Tab-separated table of C-alpha atoms in Angstrom:
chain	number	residue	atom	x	y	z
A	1	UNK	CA	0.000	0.000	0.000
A	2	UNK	CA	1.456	3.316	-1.190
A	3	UNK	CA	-0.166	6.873	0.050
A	4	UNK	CA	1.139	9.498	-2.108
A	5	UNK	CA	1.307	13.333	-2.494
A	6	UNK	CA	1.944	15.047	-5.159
A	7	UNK	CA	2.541	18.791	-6.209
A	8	UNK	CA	2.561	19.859	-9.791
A	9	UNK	CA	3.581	23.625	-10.912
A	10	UNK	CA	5.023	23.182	-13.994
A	11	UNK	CA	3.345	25.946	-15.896
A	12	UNK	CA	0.102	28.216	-14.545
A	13	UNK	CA	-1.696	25.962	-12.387
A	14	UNK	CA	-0.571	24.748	-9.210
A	15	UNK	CA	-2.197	21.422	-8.044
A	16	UNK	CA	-1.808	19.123	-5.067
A	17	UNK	CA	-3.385	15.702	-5.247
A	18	UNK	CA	-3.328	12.534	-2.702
A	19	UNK	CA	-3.758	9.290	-3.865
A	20	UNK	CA	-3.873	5.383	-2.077
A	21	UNK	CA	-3.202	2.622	-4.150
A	22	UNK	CA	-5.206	4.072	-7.180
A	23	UNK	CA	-8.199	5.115	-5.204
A	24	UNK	CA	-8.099	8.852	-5.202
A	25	UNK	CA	-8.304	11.037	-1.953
A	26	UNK	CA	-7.920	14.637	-3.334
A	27	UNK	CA	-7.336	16.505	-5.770
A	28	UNK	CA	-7.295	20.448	-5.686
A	29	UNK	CA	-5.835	23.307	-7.576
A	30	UNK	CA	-5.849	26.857	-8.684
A	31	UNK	CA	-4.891	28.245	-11.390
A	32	UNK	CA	-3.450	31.756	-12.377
A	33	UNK	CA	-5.684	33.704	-14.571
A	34	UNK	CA	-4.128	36.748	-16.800
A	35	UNK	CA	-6.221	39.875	-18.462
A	36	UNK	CA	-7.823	38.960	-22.293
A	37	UNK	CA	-4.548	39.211	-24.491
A	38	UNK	CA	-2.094	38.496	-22.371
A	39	UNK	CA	-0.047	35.473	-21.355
A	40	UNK	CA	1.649	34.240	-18.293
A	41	UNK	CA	5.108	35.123	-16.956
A	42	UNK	CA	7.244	32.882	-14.909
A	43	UNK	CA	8.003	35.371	-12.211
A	44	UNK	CA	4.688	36.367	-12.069
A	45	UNK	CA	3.308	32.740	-12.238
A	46	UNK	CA	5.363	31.359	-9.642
A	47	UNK	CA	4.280	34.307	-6.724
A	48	UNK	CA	0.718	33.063	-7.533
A	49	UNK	CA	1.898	29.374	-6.728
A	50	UNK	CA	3.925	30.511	-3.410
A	51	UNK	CA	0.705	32.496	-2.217
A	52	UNK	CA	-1.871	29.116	-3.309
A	53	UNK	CA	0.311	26.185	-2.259
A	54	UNK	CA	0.265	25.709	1.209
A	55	UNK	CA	-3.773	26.133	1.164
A	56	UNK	CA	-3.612	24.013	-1.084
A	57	UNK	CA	-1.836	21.219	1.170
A	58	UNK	CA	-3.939	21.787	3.780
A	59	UNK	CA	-7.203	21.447	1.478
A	60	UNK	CA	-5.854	18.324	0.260
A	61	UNK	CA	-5.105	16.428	3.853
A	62	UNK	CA	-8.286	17.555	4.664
A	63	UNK	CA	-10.267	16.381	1.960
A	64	UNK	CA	-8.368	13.009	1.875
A	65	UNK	CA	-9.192	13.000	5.970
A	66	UNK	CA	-5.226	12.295	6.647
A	67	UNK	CA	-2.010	13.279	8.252
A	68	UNK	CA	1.248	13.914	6.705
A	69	UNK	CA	2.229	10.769	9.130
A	70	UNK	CA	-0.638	8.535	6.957
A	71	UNK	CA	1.973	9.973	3.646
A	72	UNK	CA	4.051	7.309	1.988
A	73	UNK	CA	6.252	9.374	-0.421
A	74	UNK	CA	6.439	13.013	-1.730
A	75	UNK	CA	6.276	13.936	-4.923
A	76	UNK	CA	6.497	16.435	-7.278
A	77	UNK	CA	7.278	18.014	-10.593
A	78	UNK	CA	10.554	17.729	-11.879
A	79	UNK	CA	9.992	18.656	-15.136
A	80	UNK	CA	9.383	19.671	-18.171
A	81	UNK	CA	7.806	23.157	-17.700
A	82	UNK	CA	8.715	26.929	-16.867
A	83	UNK	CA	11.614	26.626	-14.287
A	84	UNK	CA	10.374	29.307	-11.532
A	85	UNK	CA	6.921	27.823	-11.267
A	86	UNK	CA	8.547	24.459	-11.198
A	87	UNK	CA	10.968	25.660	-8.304
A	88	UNK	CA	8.310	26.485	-6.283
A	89	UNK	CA	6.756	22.843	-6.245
A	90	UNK	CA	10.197	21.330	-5.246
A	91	UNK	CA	11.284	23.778	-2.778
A	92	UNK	CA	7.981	23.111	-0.979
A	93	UNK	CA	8.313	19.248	-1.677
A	94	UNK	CA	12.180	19.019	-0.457
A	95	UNK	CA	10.725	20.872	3.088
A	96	UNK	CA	7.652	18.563	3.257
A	97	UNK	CA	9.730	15.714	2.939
A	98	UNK	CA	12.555	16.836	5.539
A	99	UNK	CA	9.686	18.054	8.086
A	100	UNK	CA	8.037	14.990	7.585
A	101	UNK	CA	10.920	12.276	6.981
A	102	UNK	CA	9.070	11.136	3.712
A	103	UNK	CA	11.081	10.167	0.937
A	104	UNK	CA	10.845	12.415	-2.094
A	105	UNK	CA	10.309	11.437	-6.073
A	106	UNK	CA	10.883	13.627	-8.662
A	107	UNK	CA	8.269	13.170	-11.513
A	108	UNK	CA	8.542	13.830	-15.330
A	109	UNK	CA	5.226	16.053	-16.032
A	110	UNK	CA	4.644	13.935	-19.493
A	111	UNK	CA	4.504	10.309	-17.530
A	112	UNK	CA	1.860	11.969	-15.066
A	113	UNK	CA	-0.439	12.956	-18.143
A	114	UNK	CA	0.262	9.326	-19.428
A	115	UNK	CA	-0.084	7.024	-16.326
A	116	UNK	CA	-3.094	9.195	-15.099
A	117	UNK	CA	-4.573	8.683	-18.085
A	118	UNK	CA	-4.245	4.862	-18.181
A	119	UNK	CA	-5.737	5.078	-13.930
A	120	UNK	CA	-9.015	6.224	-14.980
A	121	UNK	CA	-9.648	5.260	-18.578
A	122	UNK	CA	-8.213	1.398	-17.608
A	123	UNK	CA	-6.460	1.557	-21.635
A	124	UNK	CA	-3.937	-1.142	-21.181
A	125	UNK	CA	-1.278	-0.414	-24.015
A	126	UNK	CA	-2.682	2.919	-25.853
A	127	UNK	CA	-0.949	5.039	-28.817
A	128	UNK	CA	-0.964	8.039	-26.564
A	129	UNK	CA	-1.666	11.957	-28.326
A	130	UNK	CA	0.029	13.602	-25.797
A	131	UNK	CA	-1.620	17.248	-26.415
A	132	UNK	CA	-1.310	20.517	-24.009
A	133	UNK	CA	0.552	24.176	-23.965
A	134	UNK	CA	4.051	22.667	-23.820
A	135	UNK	CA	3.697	19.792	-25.460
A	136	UNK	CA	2.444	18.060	-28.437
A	137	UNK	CA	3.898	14.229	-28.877
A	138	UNK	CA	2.426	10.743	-30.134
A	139	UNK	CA	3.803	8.168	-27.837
A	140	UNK	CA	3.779	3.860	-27.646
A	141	UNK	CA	5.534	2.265	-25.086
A	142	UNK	CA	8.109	0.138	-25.755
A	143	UNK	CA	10.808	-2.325	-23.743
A	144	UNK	CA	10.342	-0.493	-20.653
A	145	UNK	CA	10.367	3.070	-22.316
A	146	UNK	CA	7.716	5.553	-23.597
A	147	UNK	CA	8.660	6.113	-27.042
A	148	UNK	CA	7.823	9.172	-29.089
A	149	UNK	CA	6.968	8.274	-32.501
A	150	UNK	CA	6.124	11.693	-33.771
A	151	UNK	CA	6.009	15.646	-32.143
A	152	UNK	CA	5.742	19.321	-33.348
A	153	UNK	CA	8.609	20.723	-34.752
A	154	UNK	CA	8.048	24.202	-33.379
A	155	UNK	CA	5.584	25.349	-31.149
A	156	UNK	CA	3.112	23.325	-29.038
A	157	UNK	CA	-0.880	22.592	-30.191
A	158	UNK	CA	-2.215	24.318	-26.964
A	159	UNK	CA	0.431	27.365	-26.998
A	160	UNK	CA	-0.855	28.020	-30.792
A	161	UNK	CA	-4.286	27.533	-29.618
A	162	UNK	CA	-3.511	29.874	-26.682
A	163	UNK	CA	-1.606	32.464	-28.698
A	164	UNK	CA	-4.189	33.177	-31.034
A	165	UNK	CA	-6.732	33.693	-28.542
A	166	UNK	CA	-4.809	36.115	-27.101
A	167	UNK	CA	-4.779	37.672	-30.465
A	168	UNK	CA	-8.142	38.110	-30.790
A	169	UNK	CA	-8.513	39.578	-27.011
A	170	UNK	CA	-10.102	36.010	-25.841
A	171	UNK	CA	-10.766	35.773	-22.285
A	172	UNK	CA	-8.113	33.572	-20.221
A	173	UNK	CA	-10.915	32.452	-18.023
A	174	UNK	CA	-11.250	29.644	-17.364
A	175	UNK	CA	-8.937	29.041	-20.384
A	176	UNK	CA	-8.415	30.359	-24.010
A	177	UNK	CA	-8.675	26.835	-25.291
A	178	UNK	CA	-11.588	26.657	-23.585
A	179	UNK	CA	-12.971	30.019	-24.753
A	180	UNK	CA	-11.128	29.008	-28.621
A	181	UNK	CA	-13.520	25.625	-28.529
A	182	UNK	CA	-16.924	27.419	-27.410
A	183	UNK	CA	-16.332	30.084	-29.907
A	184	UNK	CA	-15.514	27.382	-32.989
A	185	UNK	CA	-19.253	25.873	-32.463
A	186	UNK	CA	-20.780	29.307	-33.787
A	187	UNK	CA	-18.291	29.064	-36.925
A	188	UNK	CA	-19.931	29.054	-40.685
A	189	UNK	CA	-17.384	29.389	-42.782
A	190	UNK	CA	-14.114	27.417	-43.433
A	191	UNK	CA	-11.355	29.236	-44.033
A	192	UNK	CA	-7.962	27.171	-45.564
A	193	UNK	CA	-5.314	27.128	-43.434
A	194	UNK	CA	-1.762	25.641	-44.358
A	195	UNK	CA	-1.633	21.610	-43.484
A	196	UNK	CA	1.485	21.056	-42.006
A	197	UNK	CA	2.778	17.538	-41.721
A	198	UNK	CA	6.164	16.104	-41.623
A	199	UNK	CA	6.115	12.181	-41.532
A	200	UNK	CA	5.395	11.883	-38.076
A	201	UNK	CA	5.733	15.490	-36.723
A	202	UNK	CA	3.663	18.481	-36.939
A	203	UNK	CA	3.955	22.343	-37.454
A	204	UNK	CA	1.729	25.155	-36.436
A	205	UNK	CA	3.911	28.422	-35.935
A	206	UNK	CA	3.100	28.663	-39.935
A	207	UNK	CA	-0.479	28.146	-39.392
A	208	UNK	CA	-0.691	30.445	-36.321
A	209	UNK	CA	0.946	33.206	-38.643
A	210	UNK	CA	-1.260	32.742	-41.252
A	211	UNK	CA	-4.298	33.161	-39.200
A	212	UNK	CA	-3.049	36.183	-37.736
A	213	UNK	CA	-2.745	38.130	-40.732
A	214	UNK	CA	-6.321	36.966	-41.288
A	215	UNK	CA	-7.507	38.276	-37.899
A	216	UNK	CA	-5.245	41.380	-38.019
A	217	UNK	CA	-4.440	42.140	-41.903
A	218	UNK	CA	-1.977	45.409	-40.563
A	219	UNK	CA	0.568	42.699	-39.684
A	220	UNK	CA	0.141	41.290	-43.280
A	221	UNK	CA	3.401	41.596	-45.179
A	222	UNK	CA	2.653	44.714	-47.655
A	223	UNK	CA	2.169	42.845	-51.387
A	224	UNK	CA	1.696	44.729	-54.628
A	225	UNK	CA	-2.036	44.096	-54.914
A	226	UNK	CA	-3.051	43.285	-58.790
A	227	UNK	CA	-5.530	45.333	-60.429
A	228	UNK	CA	-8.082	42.351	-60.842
A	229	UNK	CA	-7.140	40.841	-57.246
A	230	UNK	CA	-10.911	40.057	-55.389
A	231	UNK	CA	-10.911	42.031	-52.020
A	232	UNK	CA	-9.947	39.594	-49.199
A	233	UNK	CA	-13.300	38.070	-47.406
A	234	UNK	CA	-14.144	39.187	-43.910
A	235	UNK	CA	-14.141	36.233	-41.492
A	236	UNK	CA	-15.329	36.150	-38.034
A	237	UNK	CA	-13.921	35.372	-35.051
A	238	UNK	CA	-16.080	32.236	-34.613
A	239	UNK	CA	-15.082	31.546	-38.593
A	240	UNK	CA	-11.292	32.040	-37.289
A	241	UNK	CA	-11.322	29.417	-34.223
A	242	UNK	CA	-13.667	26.773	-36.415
A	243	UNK	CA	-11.104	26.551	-38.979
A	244	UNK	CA	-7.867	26.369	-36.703
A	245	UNK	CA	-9.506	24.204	-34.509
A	246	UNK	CA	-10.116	21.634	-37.445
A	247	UNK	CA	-6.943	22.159	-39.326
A	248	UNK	CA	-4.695	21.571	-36.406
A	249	UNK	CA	-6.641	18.536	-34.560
A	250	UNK	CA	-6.972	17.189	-38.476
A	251	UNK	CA	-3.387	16.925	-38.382
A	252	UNK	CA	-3.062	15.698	-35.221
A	253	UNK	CA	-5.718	12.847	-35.816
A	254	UNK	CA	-3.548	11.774	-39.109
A	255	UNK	CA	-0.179	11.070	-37.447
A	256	UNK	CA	-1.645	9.434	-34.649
A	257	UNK	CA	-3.267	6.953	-37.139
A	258	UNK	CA	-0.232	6.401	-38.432
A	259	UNK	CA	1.288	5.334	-35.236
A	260	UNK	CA	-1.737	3.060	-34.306
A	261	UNK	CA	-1.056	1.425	-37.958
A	262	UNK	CA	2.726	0.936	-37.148
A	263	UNK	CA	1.997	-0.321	-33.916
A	264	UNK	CA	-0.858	-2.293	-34.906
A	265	UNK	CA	-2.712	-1.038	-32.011
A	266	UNK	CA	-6.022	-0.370	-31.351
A	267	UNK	CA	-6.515	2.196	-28.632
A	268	UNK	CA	-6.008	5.831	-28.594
A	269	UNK	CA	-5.531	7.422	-25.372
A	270	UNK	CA	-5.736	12.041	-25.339
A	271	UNK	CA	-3.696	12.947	-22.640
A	272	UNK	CA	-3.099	16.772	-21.626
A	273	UNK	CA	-5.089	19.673	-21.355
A	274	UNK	CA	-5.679	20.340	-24.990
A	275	UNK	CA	-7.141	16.423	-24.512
A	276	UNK	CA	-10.600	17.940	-23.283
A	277	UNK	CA	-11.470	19.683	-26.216
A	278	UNK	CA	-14.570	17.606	-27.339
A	279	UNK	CA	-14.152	18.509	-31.111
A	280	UNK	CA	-10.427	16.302	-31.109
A	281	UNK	CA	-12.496	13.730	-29.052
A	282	UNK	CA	-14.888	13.473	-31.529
A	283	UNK	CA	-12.403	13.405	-34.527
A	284	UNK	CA	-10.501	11.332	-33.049
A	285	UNK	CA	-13.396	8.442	-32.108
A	286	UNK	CA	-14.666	8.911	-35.656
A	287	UNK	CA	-10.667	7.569	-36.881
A	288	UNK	CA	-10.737	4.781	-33.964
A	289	UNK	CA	-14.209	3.746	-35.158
A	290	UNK	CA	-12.897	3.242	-38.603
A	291	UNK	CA	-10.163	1.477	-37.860
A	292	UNK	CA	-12.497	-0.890	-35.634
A	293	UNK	CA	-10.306	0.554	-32.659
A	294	UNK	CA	-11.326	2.420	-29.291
A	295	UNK	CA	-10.826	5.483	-28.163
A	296	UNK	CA	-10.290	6.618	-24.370
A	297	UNK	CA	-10.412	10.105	-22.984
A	298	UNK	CA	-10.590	11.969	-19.544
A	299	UNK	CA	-12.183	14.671	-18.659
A	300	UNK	CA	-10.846	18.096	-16.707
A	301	UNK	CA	-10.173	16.918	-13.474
A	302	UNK	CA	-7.802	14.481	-14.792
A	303	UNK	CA	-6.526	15.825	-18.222
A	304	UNK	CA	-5.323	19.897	-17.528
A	305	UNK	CA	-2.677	19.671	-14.865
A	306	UNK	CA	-3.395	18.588	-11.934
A	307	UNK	CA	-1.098	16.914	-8.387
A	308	UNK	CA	-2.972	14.074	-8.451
A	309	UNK	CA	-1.242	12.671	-11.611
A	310	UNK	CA	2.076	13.275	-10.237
A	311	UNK	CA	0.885	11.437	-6.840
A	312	UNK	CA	0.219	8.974	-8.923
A	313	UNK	CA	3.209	8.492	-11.034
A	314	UNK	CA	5.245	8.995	-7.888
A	315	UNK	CA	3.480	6.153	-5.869
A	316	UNK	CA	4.145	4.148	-8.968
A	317	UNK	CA	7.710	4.879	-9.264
A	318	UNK	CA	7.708	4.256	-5.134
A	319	UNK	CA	5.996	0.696	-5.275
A	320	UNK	CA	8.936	0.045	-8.303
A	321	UNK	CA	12.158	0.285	-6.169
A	322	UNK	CA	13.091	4.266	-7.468
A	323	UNK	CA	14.594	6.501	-4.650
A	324	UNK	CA	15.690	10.153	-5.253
A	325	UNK	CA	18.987	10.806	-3.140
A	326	UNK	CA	18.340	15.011	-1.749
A	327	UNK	CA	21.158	15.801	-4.336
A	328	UNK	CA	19.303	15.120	-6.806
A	329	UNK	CA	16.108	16.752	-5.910
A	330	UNK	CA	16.377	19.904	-8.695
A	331	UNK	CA	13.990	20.654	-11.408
A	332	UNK	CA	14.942	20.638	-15.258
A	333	UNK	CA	12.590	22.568	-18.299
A	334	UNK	CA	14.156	20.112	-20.449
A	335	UNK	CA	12.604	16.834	-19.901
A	336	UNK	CA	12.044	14.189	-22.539
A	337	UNK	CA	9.296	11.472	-22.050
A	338	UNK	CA	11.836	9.011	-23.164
A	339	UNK	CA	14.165	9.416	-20.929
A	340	UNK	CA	12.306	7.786	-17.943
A	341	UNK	CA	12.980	4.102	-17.382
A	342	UNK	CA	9.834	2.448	-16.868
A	343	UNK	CA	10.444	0.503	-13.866
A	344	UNK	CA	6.705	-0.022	-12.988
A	345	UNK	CA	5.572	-1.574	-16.152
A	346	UNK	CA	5.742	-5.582	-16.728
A	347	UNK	CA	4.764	-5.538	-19.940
């Protein structure tokens, strides 16, 4: 029996979750909210975490009814992700654990997306469209490894998502994806977008210029316009976020079929926070469905970042045999899901 906590602070939410063997105690966060247009700063981001994460503790050992003496193991973020942020979750998680005399795991951020996915949704050996603001990778596992058979090349799916929202003076609450996906319902009109698709990675900082001239033309390089040349059509807003939404998640749906034909698998598993977007649900169920395969999904609680995942991932590396010495206890932005052994997995 393992009883876990775990912090995650990787980016603008800061989350604290307790979990027991897979049955989940708590799981509470906040999340830092910026003014329509703007984005979040690490310096800024991580004196929102300081002020929210020791309420946060508390909330969760309440709400899981325990002591820190009923804790197991501490975990937390190592990494990827925006280094202040992620400096607050292990400075707190490096005193918790001396305070307490808990023993302390470091967790990769991308392997608490995966392995909380696989908790809830019970997918045994899933291709896995890793999808959020830092991230954008298709990933099997393989001989004890998380392999990544295909990623952008630029910019992340959610942070292009994100970036044009602030563009168009979305609101950041609770989220511009979420704001991006509402607004995308009320769209009539596709507009074509460039399709970008390398083999097995993806591209959108082309696509998010694009649309940008579209939704601002002032930024539009100046081009000799021809004396017969149609005046541009007017798009709106709604217009904008349809066709971006289906462009992107239309690539994203293709190179993850690719993998599940390599593979010869027949699950997908959306992890992530871009992952609750019902449009790349549905998209993405209409592929499986074709393909005779099964799709599995999560919904916010689970798939926007959250401490419970990393509880989870920690109790898993715990039950394994892994040990952090103290030394070792430091956070990293650069953190690649394939470089984490996968001592927990049999298979």
């Amino acid at each position: 029996m393992v009883c876990a906590l775990g912090i995650e602070g990787s980016a603008n939410k800061i989350g604290v979750g307790i979990i027991k063997d897979g049955q989940v105690l708590a799981n509470v966060r906040k999340t830092y909210i910026t003014p329509p247009g703007e984005g979040f700063l690490p310096k800024e981001t991580a004196k929102h975490h300081r002020e929210q994460i020791l309420s946060l503790i508390k909330s969760a050992l309440k709400e899981a009814n325990l002591n820190n003496s009923d804790l197991d193991v501490i975990c937390y973020t190592k990494g990827p992700g925006m280094a202040p942020p992620l400096l607050v979750g292990a400075i707190v998680a490096r005193t918790l654990s001396l305070l307490w005399s808990k023993p302390l795991i470091g967790v990769n951020h991308c392997i608490g997306h995966i392995e909380m996915g696989r908790l809830i949704t019970g997918a045994h050996n899933p291709i896995v469209l890793y999808v959020s603001g830092g991230n954008t990778q298709v990933i099997a596992y393989s001989n004890k490894r998380y392999r990544i058979f295909g990623e952008t090349i630029d910019i992340a799916v959610g942070n292009c998502l994100d970036r044009f929202a602030r563009i168009i003076k979305l609101s950041n609450d609770p989220s511009p994806g979420y704001n991006i996906e509402q607004l995308a319902k009320k769209g009539k009109q596709f507009i074509k977008l460039p399709y970008v698709v390398k083999g097995m990675d993806v591209s959108f900082s082309g696509i998010l210029s694009h649309i940008e001239e579209i939704a601002d033309p002032s930024k539009k390089r100046s081009k000799r316009k021809k004396p017969d040349e149609p005046e541009a059509p007017e798009y709106t807003k709604a217009d904008m976020c349809y066709s971006l939404q289906e462009t992107i998640f239309a690539m994203l749906v293709e190179i993850t079929e690719r993998a599940m034909a390599h593979c010869d698998s027949n699950e997908v598993l959306i992890v992530g926070g871009v992952g609750c977007n019902e449009r790349l649900q549905e998209m993405m169920a209409v592929m499986c469905e074709e393909r005779n395969g099964k799709l599995f999904a999560i919904d916010e609680r689970y798939c926007i970042d959250n401490g419970l995942m990393i509880a989870h991932a920690g109790a898993e590396m715990f039950r394994s045999g892994a040990h952090m010495n103290f030394s070792d206890s430091f956070v990293t932005q650069r953190y690649r899901t394939d470089e984490v052994l996968v001592t927990w997995r049999s298979d």
